[in-house]
Every structure is written in structure tokens, then in C-alpha cells.
mmCIF file of C-alpha atoms and ligand atoms in Angstrom:
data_model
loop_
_atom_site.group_PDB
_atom_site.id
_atom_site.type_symbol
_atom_site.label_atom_id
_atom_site.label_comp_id
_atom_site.label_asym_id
_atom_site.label_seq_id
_atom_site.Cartn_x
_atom_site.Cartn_y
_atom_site.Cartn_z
ATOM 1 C CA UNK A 308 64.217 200.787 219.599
ATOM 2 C CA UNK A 309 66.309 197.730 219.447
ATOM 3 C CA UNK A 310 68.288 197.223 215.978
ATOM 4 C CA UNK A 311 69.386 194.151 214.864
ATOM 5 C CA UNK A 312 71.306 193.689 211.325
ATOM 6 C CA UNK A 313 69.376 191.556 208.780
ATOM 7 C CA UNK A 314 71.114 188.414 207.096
ATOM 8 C CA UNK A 315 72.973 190.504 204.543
ATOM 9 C CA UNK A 316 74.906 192.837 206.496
ATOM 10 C CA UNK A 317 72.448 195.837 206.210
ATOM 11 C CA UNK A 318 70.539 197.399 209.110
ATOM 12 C CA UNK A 319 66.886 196.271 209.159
ATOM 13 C CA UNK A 320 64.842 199.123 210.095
ATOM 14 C CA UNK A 321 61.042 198.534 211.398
ATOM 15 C CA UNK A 322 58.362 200.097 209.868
ATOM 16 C CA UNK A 323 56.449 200.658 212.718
ATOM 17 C CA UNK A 324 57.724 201.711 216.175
ATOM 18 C CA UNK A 325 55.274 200.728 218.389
ATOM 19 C CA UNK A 326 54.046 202.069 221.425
ATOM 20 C CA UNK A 327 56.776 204.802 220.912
ATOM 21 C CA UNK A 328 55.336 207.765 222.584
ATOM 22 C CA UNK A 329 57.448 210.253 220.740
ATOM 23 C CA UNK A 330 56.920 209.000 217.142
ATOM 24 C CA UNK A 331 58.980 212.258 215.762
ATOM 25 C CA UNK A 332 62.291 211.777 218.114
ATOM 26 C CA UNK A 333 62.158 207.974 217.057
ATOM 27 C CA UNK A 334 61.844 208.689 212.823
ATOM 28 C CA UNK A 335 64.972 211.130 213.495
ATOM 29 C CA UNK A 336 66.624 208.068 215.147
ATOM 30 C CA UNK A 337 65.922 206.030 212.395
ATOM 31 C CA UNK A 338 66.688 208.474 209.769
ATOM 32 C CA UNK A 339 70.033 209.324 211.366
ATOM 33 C CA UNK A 340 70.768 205.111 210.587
ATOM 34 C CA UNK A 341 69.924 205.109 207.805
ATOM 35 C CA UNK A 342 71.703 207.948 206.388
ATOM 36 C CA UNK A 343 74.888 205.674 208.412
ATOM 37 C CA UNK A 344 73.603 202.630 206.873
ATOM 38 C CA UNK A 345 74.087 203.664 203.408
ATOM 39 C CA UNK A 346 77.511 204.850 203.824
ATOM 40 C CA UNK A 347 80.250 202.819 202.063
ATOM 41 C CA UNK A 348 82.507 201.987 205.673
ATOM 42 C CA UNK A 349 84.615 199.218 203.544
ATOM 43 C CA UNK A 350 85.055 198.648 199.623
ATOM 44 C CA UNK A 351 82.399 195.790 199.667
ATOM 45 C CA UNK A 352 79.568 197.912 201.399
ATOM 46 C CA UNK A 353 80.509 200.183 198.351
ATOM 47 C CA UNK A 354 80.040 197.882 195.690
ATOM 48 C CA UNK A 355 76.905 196.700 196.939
ATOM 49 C CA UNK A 356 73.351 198.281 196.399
ATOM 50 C CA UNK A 357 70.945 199.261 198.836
ATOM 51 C CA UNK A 358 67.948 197.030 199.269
ATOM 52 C CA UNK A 359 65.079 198.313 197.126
ATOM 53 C CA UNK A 360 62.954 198.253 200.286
ATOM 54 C CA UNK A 361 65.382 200.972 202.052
ATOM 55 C CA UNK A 362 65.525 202.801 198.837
ATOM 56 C CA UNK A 363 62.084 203.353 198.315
ATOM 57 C CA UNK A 364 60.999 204.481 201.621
ATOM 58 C CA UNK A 365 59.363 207.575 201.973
ATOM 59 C CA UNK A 366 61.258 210.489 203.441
ATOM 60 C CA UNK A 367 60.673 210.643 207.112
ATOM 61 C CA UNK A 368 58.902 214.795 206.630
ATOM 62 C CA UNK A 369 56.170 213.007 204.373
ATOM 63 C CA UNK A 370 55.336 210.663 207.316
ATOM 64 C CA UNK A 371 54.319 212.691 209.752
ATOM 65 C CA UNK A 372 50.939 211.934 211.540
ATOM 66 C CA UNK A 373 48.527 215.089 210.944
ATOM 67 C CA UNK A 374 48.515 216.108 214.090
ATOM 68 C CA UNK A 375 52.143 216.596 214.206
ATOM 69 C CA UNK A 376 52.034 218.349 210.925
ATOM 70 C CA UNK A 377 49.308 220.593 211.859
ATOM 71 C CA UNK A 378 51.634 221.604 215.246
ATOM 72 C CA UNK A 379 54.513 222.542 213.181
ATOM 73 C CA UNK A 380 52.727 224.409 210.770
ATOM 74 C CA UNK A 381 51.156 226.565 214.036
ATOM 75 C CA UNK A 382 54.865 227.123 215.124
ATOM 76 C CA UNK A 383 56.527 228.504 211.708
ATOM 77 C CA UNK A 384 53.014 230.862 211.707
ATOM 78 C CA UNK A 385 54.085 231.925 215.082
ATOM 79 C CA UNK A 386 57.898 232.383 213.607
ATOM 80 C CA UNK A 387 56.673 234.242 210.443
ATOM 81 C CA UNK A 388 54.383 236.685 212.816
ATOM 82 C CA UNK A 389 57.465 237.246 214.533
ATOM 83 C CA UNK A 390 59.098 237.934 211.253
ATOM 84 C CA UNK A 391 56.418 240.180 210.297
ATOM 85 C CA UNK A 392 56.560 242.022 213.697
ATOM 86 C CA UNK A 393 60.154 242.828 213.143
ATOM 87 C CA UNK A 394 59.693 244.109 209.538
ATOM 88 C CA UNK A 395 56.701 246.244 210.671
ATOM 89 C CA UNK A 396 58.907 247.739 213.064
ATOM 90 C CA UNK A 397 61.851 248.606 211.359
ATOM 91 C CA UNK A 398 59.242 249.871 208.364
ATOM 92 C CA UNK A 399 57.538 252.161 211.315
ATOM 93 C CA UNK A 400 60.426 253.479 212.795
ATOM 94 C CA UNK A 401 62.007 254.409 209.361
ATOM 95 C CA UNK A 402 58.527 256.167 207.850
ATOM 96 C CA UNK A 403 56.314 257.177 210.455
ATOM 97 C CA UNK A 404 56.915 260.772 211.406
ATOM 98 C CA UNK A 405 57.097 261.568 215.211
ATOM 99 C CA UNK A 406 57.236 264.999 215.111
ATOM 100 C CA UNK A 407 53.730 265.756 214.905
ATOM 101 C CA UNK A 408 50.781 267.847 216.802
ATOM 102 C CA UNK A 409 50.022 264.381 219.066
ATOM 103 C CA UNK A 410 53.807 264.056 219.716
ATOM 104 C CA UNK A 411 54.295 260.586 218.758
ATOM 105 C CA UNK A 412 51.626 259.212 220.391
ATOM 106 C CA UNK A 413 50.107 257.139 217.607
ATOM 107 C CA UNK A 414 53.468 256.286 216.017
ATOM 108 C CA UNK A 415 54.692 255.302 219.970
ATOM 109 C CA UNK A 416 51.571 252.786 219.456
ATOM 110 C CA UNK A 417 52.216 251.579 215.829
ATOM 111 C CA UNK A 418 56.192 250.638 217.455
ATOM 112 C CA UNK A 419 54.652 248.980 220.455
ATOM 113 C CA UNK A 420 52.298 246.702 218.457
ATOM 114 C CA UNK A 421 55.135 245.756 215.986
ATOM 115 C CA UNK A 422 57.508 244.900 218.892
ATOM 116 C CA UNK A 423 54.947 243.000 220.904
ATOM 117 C CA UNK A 424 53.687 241.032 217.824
ATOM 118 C CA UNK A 425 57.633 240.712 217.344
ATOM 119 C CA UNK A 426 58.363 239.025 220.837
ATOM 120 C CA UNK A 427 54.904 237.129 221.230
ATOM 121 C CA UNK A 428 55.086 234.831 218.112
ATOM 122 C CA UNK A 429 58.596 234.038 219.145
ATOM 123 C CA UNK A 430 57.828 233.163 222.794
ATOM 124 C CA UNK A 431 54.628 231.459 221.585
ATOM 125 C CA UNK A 432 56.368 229.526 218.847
ATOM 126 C CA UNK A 433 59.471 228.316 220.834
ATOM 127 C CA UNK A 434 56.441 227.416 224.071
ATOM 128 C CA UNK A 435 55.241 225.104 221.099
ATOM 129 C CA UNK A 436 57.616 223.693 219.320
ATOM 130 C CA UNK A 437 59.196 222.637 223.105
ATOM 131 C CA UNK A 438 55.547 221.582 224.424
ATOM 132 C CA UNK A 439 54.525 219.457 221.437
ATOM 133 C CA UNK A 440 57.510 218.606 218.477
ATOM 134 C CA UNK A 441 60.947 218.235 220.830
ATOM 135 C CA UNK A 442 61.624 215.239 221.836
ATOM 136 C CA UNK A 443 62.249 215.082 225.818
ATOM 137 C CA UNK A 444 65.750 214.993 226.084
ATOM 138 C CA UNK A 445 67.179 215.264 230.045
ATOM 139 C CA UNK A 446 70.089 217.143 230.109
ATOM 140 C CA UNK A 447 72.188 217.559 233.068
ATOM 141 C CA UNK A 448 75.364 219.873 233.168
ATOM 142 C CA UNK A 449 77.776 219.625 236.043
ATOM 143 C CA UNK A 450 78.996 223.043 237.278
ATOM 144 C CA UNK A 451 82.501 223.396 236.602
ATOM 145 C CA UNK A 452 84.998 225.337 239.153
ATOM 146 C CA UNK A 453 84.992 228.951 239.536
ATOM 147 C CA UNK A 454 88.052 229.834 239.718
ATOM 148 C CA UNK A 455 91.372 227.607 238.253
ATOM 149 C CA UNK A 456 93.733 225.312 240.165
ATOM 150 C CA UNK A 457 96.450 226.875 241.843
ATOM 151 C CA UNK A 458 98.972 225.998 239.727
ATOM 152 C CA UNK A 459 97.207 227.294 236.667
ATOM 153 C CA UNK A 460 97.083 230.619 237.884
ATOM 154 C CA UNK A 461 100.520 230.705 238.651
ATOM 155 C CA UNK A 462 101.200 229.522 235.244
ATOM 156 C CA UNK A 463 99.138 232.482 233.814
ATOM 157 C CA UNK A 464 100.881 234.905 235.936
ATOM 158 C CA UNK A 465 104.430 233.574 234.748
ATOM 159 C CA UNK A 466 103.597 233.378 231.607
ATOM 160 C CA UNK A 467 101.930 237.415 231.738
ATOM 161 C CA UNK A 468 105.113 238.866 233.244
ATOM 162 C CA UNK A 469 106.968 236.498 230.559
ATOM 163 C CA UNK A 470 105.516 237.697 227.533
ATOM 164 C CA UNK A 471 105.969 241.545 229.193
ATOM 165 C CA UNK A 472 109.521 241.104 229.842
ATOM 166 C CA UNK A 473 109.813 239.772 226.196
ATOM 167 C CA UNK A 474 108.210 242.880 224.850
ATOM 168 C CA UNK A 475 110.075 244.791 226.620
ATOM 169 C CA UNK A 476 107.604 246.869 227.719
ATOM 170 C CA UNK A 477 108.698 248.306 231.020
ATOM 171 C CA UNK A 478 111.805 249.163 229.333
ATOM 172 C CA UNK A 479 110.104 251.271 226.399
ATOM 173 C CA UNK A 480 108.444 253.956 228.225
ATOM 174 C CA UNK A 481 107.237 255.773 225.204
ATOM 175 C CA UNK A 482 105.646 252.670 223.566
ATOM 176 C CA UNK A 483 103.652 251.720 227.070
ATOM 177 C CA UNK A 484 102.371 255.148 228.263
ATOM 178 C CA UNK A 485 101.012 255.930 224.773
ATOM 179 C CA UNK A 486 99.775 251.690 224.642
ATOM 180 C CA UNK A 487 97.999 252.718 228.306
ATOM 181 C CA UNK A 488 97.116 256.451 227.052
ATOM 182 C CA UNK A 489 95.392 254.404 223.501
ATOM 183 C CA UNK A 490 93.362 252.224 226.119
ATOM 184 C CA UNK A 491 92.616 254.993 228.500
ATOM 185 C CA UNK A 492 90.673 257.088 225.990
ATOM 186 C CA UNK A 493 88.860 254.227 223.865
ATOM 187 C CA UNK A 494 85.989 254.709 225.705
ATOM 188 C CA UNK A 495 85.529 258.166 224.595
ATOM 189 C CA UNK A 496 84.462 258.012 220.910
ATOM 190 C CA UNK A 497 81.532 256.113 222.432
ATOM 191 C CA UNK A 498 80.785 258.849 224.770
ATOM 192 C CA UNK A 499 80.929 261.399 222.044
ATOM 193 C CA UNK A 500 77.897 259.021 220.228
ATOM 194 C CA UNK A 501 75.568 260.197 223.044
ATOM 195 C CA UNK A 502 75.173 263.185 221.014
ATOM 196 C CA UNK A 503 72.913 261.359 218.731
ATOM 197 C CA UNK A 504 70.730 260.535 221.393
ATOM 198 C CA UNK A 505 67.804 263.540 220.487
ATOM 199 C CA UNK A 506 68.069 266.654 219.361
ATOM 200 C CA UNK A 507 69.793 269.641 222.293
ATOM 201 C CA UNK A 508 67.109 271.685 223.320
ATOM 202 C CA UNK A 509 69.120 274.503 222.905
ATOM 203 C CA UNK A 510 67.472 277.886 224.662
ATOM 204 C CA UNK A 511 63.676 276.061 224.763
ATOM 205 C CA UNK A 512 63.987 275.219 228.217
ATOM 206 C CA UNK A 513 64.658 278.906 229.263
ATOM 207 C CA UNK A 514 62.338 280.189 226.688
ATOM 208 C CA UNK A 515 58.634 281.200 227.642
ATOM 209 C CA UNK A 516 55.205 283.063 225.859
ATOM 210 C CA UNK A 517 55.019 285.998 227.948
ATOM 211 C CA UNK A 518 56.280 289.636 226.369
ATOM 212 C CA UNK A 519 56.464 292.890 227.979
ATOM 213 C CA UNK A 520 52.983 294.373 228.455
ATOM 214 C CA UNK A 521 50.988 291.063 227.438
ATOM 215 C CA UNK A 522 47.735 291.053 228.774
ATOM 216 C CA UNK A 523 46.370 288.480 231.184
ATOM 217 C CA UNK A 524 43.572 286.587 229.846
ATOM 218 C CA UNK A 525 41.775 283.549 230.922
ATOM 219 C CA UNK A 526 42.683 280.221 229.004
ATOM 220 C CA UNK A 527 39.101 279.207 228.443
ATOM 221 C CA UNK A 528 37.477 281.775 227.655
ATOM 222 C CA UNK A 529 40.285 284.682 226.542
ATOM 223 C CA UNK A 530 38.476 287.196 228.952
ATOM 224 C CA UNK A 531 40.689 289.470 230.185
ATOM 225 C CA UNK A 532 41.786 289.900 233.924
ATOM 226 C CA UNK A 533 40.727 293.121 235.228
ATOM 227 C CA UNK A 534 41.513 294.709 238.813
ATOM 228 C CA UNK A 535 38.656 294.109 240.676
ATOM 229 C CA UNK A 536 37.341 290.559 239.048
ATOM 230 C CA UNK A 537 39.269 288.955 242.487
ATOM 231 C CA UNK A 538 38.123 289.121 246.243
ATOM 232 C CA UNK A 539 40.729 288.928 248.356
ATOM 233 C CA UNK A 540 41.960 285.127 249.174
ATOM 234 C CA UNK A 541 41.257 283.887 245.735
ATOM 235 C CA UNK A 542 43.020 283.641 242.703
ATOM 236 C CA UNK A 543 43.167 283.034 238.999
ATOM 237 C CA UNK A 544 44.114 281.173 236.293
ATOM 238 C CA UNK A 545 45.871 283.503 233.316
ATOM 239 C CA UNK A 546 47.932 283.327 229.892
ATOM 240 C CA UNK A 547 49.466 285.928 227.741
ATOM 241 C CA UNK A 548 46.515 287.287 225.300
ATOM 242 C CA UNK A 549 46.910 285.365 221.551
ATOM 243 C CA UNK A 550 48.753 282.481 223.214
ATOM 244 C CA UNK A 551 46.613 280.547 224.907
ATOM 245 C CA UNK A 552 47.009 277.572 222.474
ATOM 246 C CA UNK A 553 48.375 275.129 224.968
ATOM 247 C CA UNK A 554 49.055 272.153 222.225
ATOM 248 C CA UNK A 555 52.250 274.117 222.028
ATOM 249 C CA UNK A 556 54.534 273.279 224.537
ATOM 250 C CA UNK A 557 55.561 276.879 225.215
ATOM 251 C CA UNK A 558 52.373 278.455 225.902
ATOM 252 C CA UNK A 559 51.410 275.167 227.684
ATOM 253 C CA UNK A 560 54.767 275.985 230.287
ATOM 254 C CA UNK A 561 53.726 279.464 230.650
ATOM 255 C CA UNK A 562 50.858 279.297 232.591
ATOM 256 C CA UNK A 563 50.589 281.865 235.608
ATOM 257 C CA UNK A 564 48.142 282.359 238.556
ATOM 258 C CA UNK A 565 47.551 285.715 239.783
ATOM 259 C CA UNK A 566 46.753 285.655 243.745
ATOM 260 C CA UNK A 567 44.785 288.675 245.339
ATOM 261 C CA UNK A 568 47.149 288.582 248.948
ATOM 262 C CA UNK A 569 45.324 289.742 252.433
ATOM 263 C CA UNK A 570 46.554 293.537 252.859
ATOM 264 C CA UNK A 571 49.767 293.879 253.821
ATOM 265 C CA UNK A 572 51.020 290.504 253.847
ATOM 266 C CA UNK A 573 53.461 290.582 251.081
ATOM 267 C CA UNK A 574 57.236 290.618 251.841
ATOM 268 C CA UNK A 575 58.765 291.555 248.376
ATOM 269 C CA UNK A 576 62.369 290.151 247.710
ATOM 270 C CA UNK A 577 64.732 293.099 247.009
ATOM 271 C CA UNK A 578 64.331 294.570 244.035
ATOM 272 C CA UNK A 579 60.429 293.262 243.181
ATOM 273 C CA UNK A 580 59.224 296.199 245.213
ATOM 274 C CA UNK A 581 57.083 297.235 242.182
ATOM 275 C CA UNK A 582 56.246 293.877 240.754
ATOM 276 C CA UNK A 583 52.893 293.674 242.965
ATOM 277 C CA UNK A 584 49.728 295.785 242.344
ATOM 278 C CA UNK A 585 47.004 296.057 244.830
ATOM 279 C CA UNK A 586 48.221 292.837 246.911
ATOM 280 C CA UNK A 587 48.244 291.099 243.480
ATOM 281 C CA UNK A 588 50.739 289.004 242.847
ATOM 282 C CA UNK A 589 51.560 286.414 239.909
ATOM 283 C CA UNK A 590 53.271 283.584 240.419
ATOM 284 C CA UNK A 591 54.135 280.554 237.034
ATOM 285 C CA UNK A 592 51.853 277.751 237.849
ATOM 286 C CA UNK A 593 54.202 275.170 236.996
ATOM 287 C CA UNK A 594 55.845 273.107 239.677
ATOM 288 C CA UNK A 595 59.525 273.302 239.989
ATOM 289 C CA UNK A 596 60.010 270.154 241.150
ATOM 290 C CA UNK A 597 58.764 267.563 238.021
ATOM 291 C CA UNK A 598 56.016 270.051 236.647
ATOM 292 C CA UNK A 599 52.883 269.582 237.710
ATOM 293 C CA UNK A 600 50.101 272.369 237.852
ATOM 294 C CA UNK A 601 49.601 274.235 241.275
ATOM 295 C CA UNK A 602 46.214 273.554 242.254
ATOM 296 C CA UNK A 603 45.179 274.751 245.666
ATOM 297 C CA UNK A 604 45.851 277.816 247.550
ATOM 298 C CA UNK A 605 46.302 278.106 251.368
ATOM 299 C CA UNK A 606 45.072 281.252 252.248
ATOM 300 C CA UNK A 607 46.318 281.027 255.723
ATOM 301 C CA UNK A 608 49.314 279.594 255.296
ATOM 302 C CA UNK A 609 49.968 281.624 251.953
ATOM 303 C CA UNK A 610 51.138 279.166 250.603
ATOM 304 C CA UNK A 611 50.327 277.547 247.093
ATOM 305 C CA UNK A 612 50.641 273.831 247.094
ATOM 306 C CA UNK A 613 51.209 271.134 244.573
ATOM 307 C CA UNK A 614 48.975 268.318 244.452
ATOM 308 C CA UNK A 615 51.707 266.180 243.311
ATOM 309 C CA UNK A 616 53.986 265.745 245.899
ATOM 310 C CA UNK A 617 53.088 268.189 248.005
ATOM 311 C CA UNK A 618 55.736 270.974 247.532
ATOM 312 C CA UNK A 619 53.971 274.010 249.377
ATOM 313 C CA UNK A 620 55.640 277.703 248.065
ATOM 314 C CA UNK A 621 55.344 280.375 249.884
ATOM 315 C CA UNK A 622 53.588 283.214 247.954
ATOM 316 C CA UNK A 623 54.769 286.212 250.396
ATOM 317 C CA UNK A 624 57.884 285.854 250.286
ATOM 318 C CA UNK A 625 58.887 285.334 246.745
ATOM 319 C CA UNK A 626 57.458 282.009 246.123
ATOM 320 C CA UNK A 627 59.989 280.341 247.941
ATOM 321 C CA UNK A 628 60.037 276.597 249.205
ATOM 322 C CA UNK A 629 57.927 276.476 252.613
ATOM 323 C CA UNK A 630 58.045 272.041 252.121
ATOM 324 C CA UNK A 631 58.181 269.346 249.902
ATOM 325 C CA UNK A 632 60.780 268.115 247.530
ATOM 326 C CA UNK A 633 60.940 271.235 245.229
ATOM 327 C CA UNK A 634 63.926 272.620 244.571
ATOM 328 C CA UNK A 635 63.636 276.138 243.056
ATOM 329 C CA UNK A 636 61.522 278.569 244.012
ATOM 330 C CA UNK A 637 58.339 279.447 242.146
ATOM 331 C CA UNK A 638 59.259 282.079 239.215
ATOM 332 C CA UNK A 639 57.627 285.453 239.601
ATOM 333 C CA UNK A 640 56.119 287.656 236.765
ATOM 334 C CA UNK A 641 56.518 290.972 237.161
ATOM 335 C CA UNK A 642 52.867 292.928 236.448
ATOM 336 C CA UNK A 643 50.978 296.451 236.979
ATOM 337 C CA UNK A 644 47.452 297.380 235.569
ATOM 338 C CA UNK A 645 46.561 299.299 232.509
ATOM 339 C CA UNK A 646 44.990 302.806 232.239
ATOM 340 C CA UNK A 647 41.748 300.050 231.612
ATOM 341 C CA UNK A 648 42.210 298.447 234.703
ATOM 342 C CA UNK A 649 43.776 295.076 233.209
ATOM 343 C CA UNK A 650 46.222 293.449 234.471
ATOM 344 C CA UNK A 651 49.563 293.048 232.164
ATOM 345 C CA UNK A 652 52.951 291.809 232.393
ATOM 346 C CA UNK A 653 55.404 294.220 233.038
ATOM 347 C CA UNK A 654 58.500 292.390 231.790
ATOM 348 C CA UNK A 655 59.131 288.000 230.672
ATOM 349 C CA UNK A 656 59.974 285.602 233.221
ATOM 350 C CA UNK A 657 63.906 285.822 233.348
ATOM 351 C CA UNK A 658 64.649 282.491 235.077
ATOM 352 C CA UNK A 659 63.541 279.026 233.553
ATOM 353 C CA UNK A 660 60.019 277.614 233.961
ATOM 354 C CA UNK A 661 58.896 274.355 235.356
ATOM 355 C CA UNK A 662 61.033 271.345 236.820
ATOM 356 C CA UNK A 663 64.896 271.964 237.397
ATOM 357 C CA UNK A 664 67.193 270.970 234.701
ATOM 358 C CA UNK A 665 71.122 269.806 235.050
ATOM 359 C CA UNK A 666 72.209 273.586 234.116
ATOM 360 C CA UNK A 667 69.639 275.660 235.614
ATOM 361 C CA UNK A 668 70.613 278.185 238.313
ATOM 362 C CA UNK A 669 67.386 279.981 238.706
HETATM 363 S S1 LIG B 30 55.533 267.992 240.990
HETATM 364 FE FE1 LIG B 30 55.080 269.389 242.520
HETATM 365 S S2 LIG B 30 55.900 268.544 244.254
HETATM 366 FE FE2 LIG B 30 56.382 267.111 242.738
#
């Protein structure tokens, strides 16, 4: 757009730019003069009015072709989604409780809507308004030097030890350790924060659903595990009688499988002489490694193994690790049969359940 002054000192501005391809960038242009045109720069200019044909011309905004209009319309709906996103998220997060039977799940959904309505009318808005209303403007920024000239970083250094030896802080001992001790342990009230992270889980994680004497009952169908109801080789599925709800986490963890061992294979660790009856043996079903359900049984090999990852426990010799990336062995229930012939637990599990934990032992 070429400029040229009209015969009274005053900018004359075209109406029409033609053949301009970016019609917005070029009214910003000329609203940018004229906003300089009608500044006073000497005492005359001030004195002097405005022509009537600059003063009555329509704001640039009301001039926009349709098109244009329509385009920035899209992109402040895109920018108010994005507002809306937000809001809905913060509103979710404050009222929505988490803690219920589904654990989250639907709230976990309501957040992850919110926050993806959130970021997509933000992205989509800024694609548009850079696509279709900014002007294109090349930029180019030269990359500075990494690192300063030499003599700047000797100036630094002088002027560090400088400002030291003013302090006088190699002379005052007291005031620098307890300036280094102040520095040293700054970090910690942030530490201390990652309490807030969740509530502790306090004794849940060593906690299980089986009692002395509970008897073993199938999940389904809350029939009761009697001697005789497995041939040897084969095994079953059992949960402590009245707590077979597994929507609770706890019963869910304490699932067991009692295995009817060949004769005479069994190798009982010291001390679980008497926690086998008949070559039946009960093992938790959880894996210890991250906690999935033991699903196949290696008669052979005795060994139960995980379809996970393939941790394979040996179930003759105290459910130890045969293979795979487990690292505890698989907790043993104690058991014995009623006068009935059912099979019951003789005692709890004393050792933790299910995938290791950073304190567990057992
Ligand atoms: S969960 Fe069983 S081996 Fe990984």
C-alpha cells in the first residue's frame, strides 16, 4: 500500500485496497495511520480539524467482509468451549464424589471430557485464527551465543567473589553456614506436601477377609468345598463363606485356590507341617508380582502359573518362585476339614496379599 499525503498536509487513505490478498492485515495498517494521522505532532496539526471524510469513516471491525466475520466468530466459539471445558472441570473435580461403588470410573470420564473439550477448542481455535484471520508475517530470529564472551564471564566471576568479599561472608561463619543450612533444607517443606497426595493406606494392604475357621465356599455359587469334591491334579476356586462380595476390594484380594497334590509330593516349609489335609493345599490366588489371578495349574511341574507374565510358583514347596519376575512367594492359608467334611481355614493369612509393596517383608 503506497501512501502519499494529500494537498493539505493530511494522509490520504484509499478506500479500497485492491488486489490486497489479506484485506484484514491491510485495514490494521491503515487503522494504525490513521490513529498517527490524527495526532497533533506540531501546534498547527493541533489547531486544525480532521477532514470530515476521515472523521466519518466507519470503524475498521464494522467493515469486515462476511466471510471474515463468520471465521472469527467460529474461533471465539472455539475459545468459549475452551472456557466452558475449564469451568466444567474445575465444577467436576470440586462436586463429583469419587469415592463410590464404581471407584471413580464415571467421574474419571466426566474429568476427561471437560479437559479434552478444554484443550480441543483451544488448539482448534488458535489452528483457525492462524489458518484464516493472521496476517502472514515471516519472522526470522537469529540464534544468539550460548555461552558469553570471555571477558564477560570473567567479569561475572570478579564481580561474584567481589560482592562476597564485601559481605564478608567467608569471614562470618555463623551467618554463611546457617545462609547454606536455610538453602539446604528449602526443598523440604515441599517434600512434606507429598503427604497430600491420597489418603495412607494405613493396615489395608496387610489386611485380608479370611477368619479362623471360615469355610471355603465357591464364589459363584456359595457351595461349600467338601473333601472329596476334587480328584487329584485339579483344583478350585474358594472364598471365605459371607464374603464373597468381590466389589469390595478386600474380599476381591482374598481369593484362594485349593489344589488336591499327587500323594506324597508335598514338601512342607518348617513349621506348616499341619497346614495340608489329604494332599490339599491352599494357596492366595493373587499374583505377587502386579496382581493378576493364577489361572492354570501344571500338574507336572506343580507349579501354578500366572498368565500375566508368566511367574510359575511352586506349590510343593511353599509356593515359592520356580520363574518369572515375581518377587514373593505365593501366601499360604493354613486349613483342615470339619467333623462335615468341609474344608475351613485354620488361621488368616499373616503376610500381605497380592503385588509387593515398598514396606512389605513377607
Ligand atoms: S502379574 Fe503375575 S507374573 Fe506379572
Amino acid at each position: 500500500v503506497r501512501w502519499r499525503r494529500s494537498p493539505r498536509g493530511l494522509p490520504h487513505v484509499p478506500r479500497q485496497l485492491p488486489l490486497d490478498p489479506y484485506p484484514l492485515a491491510s485495514r490494521r495498517v491503515e487503522k494504525s495511520y490513521r490513529v498517527l494521522a490524527r495526532r497533533p505532532t506540531d501546534p498547527e496539526a493541533h489547531t486544525e480539524p480532521a477532514p470530515a471524510a476521515l472523521q466519518d469513516e466507519p470503524p475498521a471491525a464494522q467493515r469486515l467482509p462476511r466471510a471474515e466475520t463468520r471465521m472469527s466468530a467460529l474461533v471465539s466459539t472455539c475459545f468459549f468451549l475452551s472456557i466452558a471445558g475449564s469451568i466444567a472441570f474445575c465444577c467436576c473435580y470440586v462436586f463429583l464424589n469419587i469415592h463410590t461403588a464404581d471407584h471413580g470410573f464415571h467421574q474419571n470420564i466426566a474429568l476427561g471430557l471437560a479437559l479434552a473439550t478444554t484443550m480441543f477448542g483451544l488448539g482448534a481455535g488458535q489452528i483457525l485464527l492462524a489458518k484464516h484471520l493472521e496476517p502472514p508475517v515471516k519472522a526470522v530470529q537469529h540464534r544468539s551465543e550460548h555461552h558469553s564472551a570471555p571477558d564477560d564471564e570473567h567479569a561475572a566471576e570478579e564481580q561474584l567473589i567481589g560482592g562476597m568479599t564485601e559481605l564478608g561472608i567467608a569471614q562470618r561463619r555463623v551467618l554463611r553456614r546457617t545462609l547454606l543450612t536455610a538453602l539446604g533444607i528449602l526443598p523440604l517443606p515441599f517434600i512434606f506436601t507429598l503427604r497430600d497426595t491420597g489418603p495412607r493406606p494405613e493396615n489395608r494392604l496387610r489386611a485380608n477377609a479370611w477368619r479362623p475357621h471360615d469355610r471355603m465356599v465357591d464364589p459363584d455359587t456359595g457351595a461349600p468345598l467338601k473333601l472329596g469334591d476334587l480328584a487329584v491334579g485339579s483344583f478350585a476356586t474358594v472364598m471365605p463363606e459371607g464374603r464373597t462380595d468381590t466389589s469390595k476390594p478386600i474380599n476381591a484380594e482374598s481369593v484362594v485356590v485349593v489344589l488336591h497334590l499327587p500323594p506324597g509330593s508335598n514338601h512342607p516349609l518348617a513349621g506348616r507341617q499341619d497346614w495340608v489335609v489329604n494332599d490339599h493345599i491352599a494357596y492366595s490366588k493373587i499374583c505377587t508380582h502386579a496382581g493378576c489371578p493364577l489361572g492354570l495349574y501344571e500338574v507336572e511341574e506343580h507349579a501354578l502359573v500366572c498368565p500375566c507374565h508368566q511367574s510359575e510358583f511352586d506349590v510343593t514347596h511353599g509356593g515359592r518362585v520356580m520363574y518369572g519376575p515375581a518377587g514373593h512367594s505365593l501366601p499360604q492359608l493354613p486349613i483342615y476339614v470339619d467333623a462335615q467334611g468341609y474344608f475351613r481355614a485354620r488361621d488368616t493369612f499373616h503376610v500381605a496379599l497380592g503385588p509387593a509393596f515398598w514396606s512389605r517383608t513377607g
